[in-house]
Coordinates of C-alpha atoms and ligand atoms in Angstrom, one line a residue:
X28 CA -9.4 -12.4 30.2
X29 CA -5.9 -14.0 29.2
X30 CA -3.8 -12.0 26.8
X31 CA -0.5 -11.3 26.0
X32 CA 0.6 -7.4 26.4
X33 CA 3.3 -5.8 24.2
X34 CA 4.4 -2.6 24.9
X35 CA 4.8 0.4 22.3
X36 CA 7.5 2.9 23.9
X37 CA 8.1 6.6 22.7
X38 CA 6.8 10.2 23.9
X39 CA 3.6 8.3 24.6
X40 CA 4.2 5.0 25.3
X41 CA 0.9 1.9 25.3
X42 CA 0.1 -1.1 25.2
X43 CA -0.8 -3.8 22.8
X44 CA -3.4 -6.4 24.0
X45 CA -3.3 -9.7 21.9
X46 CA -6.1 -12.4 22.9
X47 CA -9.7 -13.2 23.7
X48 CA -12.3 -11.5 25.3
X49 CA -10.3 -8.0 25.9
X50 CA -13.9 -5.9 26.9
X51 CA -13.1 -5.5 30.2
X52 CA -9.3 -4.2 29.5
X53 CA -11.0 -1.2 27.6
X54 CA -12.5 1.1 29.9
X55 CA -9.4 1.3 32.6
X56 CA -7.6 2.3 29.3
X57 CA -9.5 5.8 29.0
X58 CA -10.2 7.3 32.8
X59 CA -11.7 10.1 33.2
X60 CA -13.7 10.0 29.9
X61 CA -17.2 10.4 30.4
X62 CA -18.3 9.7 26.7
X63 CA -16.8 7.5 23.9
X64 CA -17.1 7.6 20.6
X65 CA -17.4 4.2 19.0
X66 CA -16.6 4.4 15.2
X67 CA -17.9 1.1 13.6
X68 CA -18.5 -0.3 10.0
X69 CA -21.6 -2.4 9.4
X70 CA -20.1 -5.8 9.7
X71 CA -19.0 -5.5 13.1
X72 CA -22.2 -3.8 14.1
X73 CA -22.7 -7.0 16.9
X74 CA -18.8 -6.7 18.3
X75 CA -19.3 -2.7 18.3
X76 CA -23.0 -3.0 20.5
X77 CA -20.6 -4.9 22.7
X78 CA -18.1 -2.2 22.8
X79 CA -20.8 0.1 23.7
X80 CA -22.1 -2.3 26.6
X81 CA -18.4 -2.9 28.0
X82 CA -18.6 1.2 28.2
X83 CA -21.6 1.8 29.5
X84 CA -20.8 -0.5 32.2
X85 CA -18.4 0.8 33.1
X86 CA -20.2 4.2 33.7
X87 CA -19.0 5.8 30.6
X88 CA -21.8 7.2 27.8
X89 CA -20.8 5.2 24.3
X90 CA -21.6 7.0 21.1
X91 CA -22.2 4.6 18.5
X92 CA -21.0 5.9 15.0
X93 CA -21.6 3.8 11.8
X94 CA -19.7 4.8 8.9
X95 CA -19.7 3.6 5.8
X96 CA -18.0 0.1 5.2
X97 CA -14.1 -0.1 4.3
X98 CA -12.3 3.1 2.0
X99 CA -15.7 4.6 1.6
X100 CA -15.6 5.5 5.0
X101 CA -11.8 6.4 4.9
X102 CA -12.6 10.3 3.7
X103 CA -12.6 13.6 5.0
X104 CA -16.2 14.2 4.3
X105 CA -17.0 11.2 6.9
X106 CA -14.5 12.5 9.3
X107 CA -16.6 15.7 8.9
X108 CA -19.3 14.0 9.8
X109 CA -18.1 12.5 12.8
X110 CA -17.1 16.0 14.6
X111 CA -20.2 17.2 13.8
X112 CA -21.2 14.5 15.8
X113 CA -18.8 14.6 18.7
X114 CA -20.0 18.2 18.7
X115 CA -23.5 17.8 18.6
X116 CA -22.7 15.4 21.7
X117 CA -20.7 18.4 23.2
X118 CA -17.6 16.4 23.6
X119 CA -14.3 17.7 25.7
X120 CA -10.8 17.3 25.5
X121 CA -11.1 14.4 28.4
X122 CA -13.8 12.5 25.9
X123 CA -12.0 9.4 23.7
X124 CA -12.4 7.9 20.3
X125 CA -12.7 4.4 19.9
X126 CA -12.1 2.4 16.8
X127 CA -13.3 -0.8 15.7
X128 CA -12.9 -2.5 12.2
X129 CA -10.2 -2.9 9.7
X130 CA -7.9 -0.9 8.6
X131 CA -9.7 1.7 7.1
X132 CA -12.2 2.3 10.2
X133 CA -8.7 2.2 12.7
X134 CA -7.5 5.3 10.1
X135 CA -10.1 7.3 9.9
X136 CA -10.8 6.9 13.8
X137 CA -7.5 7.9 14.3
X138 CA -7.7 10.9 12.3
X139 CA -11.1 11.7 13.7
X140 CA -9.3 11.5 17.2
X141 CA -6.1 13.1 16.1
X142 CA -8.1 16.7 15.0
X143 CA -10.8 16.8 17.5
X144 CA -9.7 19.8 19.7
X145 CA -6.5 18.8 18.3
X146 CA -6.3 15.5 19.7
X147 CA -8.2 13.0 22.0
X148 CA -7.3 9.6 23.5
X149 CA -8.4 7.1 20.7
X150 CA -8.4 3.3 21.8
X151 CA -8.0 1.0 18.4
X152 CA -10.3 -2.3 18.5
X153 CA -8.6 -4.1 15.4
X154 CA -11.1 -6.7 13.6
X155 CA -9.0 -7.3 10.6
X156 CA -5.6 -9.3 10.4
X157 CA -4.0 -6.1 8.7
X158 CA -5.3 -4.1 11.1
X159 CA -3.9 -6.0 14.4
X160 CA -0.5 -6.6 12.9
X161 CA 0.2 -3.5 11.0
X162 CA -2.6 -0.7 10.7
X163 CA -3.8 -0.3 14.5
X164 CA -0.1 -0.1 15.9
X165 CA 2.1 3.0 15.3
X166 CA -0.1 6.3 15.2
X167 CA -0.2 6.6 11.8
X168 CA -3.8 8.2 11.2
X169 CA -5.6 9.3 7.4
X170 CA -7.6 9.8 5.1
X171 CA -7.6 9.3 1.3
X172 CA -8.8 12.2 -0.9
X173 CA -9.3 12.3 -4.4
X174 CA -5.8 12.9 -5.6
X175 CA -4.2 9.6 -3.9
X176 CA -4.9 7.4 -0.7
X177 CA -4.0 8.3 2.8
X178 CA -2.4 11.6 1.5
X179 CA -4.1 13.2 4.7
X180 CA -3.1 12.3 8.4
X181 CA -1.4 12.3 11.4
X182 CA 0.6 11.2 13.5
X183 CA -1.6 10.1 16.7
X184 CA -0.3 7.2 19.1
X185 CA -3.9 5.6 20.4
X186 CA -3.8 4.6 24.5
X187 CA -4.2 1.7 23.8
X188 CA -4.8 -1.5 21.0
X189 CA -7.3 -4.4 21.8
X190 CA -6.6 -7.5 19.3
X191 CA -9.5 -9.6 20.4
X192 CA -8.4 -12.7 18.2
X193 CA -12.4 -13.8 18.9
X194 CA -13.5 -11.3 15.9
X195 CA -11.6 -12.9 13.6
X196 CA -14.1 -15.9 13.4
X197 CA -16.2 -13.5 11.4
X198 CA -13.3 -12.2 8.9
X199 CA -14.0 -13.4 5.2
X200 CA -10.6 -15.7 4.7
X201 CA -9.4 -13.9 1.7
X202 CA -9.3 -10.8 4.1
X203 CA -7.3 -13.1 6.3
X204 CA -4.5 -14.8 3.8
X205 CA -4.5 -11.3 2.5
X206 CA -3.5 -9.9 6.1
X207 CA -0.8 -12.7 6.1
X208 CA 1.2 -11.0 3.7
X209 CA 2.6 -8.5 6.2
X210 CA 3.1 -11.3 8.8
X211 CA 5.6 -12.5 6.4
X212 CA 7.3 -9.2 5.7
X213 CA 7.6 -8.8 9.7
X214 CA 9.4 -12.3 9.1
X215 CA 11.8 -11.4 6.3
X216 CA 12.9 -8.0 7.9
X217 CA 13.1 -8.7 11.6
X218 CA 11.7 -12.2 12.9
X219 CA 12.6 -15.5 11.2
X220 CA 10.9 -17.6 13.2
X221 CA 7.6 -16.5 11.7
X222 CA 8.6 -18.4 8.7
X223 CA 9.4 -21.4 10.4
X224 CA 6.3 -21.5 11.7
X225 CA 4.1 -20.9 8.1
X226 CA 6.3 -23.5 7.0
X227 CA 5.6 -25.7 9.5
X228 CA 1.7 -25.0 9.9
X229 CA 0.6 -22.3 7.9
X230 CA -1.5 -20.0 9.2
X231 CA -2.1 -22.6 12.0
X232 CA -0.2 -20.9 15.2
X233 CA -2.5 -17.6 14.8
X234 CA -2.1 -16.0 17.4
X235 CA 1.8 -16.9 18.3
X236 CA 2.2 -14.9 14.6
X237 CA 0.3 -11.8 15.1
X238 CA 2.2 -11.4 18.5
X239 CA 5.3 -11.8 16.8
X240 CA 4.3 -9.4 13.8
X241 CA 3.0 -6.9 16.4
X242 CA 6.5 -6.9 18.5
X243 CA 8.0 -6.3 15.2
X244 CA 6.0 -3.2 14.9
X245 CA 6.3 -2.3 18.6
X246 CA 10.0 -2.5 18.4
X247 CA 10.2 -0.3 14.9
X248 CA 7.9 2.5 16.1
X249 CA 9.0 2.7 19.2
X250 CA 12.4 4.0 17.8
X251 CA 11.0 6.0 14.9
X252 CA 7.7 7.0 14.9
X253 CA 7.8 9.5 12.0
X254 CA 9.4 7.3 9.9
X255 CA 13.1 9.3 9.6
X256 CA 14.6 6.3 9.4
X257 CA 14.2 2.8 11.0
X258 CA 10.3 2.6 10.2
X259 CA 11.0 2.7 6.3
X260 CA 12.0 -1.3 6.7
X261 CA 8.6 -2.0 7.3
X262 CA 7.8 -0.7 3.0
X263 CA 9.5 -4.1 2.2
X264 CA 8.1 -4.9 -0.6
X265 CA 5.4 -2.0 -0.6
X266 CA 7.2 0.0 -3.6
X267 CA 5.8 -2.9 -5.9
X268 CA 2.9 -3.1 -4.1
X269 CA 1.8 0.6 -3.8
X270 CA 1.9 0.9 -7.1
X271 CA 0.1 -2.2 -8.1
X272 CA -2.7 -1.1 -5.4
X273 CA -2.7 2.6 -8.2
X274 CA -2.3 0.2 -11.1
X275 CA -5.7 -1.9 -9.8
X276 CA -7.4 1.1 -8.9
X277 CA -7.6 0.0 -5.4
X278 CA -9.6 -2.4 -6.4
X279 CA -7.2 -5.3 -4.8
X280 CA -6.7 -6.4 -1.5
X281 CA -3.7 -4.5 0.3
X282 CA -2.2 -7.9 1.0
X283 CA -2.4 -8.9 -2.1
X284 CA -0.4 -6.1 -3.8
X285 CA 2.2 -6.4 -1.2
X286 CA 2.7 -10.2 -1.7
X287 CA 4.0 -9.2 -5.2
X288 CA 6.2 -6.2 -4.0
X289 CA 7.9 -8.9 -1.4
X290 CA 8.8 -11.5 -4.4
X291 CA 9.8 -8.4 -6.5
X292 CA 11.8 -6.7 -3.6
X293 CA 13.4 -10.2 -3.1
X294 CA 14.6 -10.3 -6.3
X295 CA 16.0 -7.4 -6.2
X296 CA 18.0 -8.1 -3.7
X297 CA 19.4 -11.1 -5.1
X298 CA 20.0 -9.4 -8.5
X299 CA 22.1 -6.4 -7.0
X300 CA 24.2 -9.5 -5.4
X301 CA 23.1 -9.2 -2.0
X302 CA 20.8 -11.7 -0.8
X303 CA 21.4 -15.6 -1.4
X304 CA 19.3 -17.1 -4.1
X305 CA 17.6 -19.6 -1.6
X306 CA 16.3 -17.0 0.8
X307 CA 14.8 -15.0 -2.3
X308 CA 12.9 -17.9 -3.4
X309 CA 12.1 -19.0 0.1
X310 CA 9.6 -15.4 -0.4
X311 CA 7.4 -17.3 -3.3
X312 CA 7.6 -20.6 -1.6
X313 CA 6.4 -18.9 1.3
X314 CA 3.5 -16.5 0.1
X315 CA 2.4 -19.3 -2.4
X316 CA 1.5 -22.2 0.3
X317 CA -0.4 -19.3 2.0
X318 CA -2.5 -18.8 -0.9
X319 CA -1.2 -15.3 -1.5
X320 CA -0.5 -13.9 -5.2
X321 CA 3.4 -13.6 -6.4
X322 CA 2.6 -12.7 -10.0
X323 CA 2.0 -10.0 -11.8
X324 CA 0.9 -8.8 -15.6
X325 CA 4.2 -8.1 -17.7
X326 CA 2.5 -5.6 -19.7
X327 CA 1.9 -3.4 -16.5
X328 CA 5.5 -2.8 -16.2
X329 CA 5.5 1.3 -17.7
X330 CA 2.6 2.0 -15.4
X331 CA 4.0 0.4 -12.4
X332 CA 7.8 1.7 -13.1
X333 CA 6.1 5.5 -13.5
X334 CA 3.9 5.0 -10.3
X335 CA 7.1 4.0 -8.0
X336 CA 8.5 7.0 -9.2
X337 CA 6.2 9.2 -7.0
X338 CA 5.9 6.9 -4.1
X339 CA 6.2 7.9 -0.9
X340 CA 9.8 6.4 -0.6
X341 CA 11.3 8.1 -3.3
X342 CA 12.9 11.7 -2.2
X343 CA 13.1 13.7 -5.1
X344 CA 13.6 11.8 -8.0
X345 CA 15.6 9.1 -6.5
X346 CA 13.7 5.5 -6.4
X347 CA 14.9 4.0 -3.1
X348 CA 13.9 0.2 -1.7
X349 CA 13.8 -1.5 1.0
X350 CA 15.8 -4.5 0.2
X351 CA 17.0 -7.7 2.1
X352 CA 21.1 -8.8 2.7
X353 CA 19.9 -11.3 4.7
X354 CA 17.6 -12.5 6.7
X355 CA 16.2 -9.8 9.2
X356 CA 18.8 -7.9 7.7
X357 CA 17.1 -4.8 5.9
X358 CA 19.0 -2.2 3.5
X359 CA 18.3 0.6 1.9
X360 CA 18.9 0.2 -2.3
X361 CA 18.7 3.9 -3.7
X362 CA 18.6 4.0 -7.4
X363 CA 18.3 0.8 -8.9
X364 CA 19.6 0.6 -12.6
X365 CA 16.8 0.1 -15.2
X366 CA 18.8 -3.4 -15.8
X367 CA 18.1 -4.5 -12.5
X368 CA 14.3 -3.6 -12.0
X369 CA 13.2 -5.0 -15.8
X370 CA 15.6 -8.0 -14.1
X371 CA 13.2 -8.4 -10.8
X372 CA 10.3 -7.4 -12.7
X373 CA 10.8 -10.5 -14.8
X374 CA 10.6 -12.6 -12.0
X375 CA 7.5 -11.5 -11.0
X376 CA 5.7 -10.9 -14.5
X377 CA 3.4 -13.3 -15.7
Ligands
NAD420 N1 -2.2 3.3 9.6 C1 -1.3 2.4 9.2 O1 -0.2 2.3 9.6 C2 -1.8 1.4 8.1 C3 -1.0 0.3 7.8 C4 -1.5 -0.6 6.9 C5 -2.8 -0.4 6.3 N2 -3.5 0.7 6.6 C6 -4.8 1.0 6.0 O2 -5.7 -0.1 6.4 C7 -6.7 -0.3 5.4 C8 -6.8 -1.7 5.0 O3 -7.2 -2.4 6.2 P1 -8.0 -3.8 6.1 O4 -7.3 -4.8 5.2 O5 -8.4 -4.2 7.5 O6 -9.3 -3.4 5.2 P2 -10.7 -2.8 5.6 O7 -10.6 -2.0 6.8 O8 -11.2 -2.2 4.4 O9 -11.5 -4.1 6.0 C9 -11.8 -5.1 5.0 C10 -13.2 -5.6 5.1 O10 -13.3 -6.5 6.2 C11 -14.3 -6.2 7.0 N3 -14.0 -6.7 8.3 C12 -13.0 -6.2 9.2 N4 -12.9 -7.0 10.3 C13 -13.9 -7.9 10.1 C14 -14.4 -9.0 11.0 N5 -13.8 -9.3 12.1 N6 -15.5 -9.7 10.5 C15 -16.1 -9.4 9.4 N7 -15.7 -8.4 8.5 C16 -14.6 -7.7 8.9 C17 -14.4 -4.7 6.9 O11 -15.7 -4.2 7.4 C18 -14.2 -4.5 5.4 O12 -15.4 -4.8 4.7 C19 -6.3 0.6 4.2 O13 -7.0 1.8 4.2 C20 -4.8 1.0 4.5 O14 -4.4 2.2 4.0 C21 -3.1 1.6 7.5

């Protein structure tokens, strides 16, 4: 078992794993518990029997929970499911969550843990690129309901986050470029190198990026995990992108959408005169040779300037952004003109 270990601090400080083969770091991480939980999708059925084993080897009784693949899964009726479930099983306040998948699974564990007798250890297994470098790390726990997504949650640190790099072999590769998108925010907003090193090899030096993406997150939530201040710079470029997620009906990747927001919130930046034209075009040059999306329907505009409007960044009716003055230099922009954001908008409108 080698791995790298990055440490989350806060009330409840843990630890990030990042390499291959991270079974046997799992059950040391939840003493005491005498049955797990194991909240899986169907593609990672395999890695979640192995899960299982790694528990009951360890002496601990697994309980294997297969929800429903990606958002469908992410829901309060499925959460419902699950504590029926962990009640059936009779499970204590000592018993653990575990989750394994993307994303969504990571969430919905989360939350699953968070409410059951008002919280139990969860241990995130991460299988997607988003969900070692950005979903999985920092305690943030939902569901989506019908009026919006992940409108329901908590805030619930896990013990502990396994990024065994080996289940990425199965990931589809658009899930993977799509999960790049955040590894290059983490680079605009706090750690250059990570560009130098897409620029260099692309996605090459794997795991040396999601290491550096996941320290960016450590360091961020580990000064503000409710998001009072700091943790807003990682919605760089998520303004855009939430509302082009709306926009798509969710029916586009997460990465995806925020690739646009970064090229948008880049030109913003360089249209309110505070970040240098090369470094705003250095975010298309970037997310392009990845194979991510920078462009976006011009028609959309209305829609996408009235969703920003009730995005979670905006207090009241004042539109704020996360915006760059330099590199790894993060600012808050609070109500842009219209000027300006038809301005970035055309840079991104196709
Ligand atoms: N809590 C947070 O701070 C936070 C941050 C960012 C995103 N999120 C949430 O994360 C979710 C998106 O995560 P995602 O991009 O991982 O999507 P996802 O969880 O929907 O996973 C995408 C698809 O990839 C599959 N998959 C995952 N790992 C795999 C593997 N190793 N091999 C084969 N298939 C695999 C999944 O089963 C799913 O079909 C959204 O719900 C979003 O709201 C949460």
């Amino acid at each position: 078992m080698t791995h790298t270990t990055i440490p989350v601090g806060g009330e409840r400080p843990y630890d990030v794993l990042v390499g291959r083969d991270l079974l046997a770091a799992l059950p040391p991480l939840l003493p005491g518990a005498a049955q797990v939980a194991v909240l899986y999708a169907g593609p990672l059925k395999d890695y979640a029997t192995r899960v299982a084993d790694a528990l009951a080897g360890a002496g601990t009784a697994p309980l294997p929970l297969e929800l429903p693949d990606a958002e469908a899964g992410k829901n309060v009726e499925v959460a419902a499911r699950c504590w029926d479930a962990l009640g059936a099983a009779n499970f204590t306040r000592t018993d653990a969550v575990v989750g394994v998948g993307g994303g969504a699974v990571t969430d919905v564990a989360g939350f699953v843990a968070a409410c059951w007798l008002r919280g139990v250890r969860v241990v995130q297994v991460p299988t997607s690129l988003l969900g070692m470098v950005d979903a999985a790390v920092g305690g943030k726990t939902g569901v989506n309901i019908a009026a919006g997504k992940n409108l329901v949650g908590a805030f619930h640190p896990p013990a502990g986050v396994l990024c065994d790099l080996s289940t990425l072999d199965t990931l589809p590769p658009v899930d993977l470029v799509a999960g790049l998108a955040e590894v290059v925010k983490c680079g605009f907003i706090a750690d250059p190198a990570i560009l130098d090193l897409i620029e260099r090899d692309g996605a090459a030096a794997l795991q040396e990026l999601i290491e550096r993406s996941v320290r960016v997150k450590a360091r961020v939530v580990s000064e503000d995990l409710r998001e009072s201040g700091l943790r807003e710079i990682l919605n760089y470029g998520h303004t855009l992108g939430h509302a082009i997620e709306k926009h798509e009906g969710y029916a586009w990747r997460h990465g995806h959408a925020i690739s646009v927001g970064l090229v948008f919130a880049a030109a913003l930046g360089r249209h309110s005169g505070r970040l240098a034209p090369h470094i705003a075009d250095r975010h298309r040059n970037v997310l392009t040779a990845l194979g991510l999306p920078v462009r976006y329907p011009a028609e959309a505009w209305p829609d996408l300037r009235a969703a920003m409007r009730v995005d979670k960044k905006a207090r009241g009716a004042t539109l704020r952004f996360v915006v760059l003055d330099d590199l790894a230099r993060p600012a808050i922009l609070e109500s842009p003109s219209d000027e300006l954001l038809e301005a970035a908008y055309a840079e991104v409108a196709s």
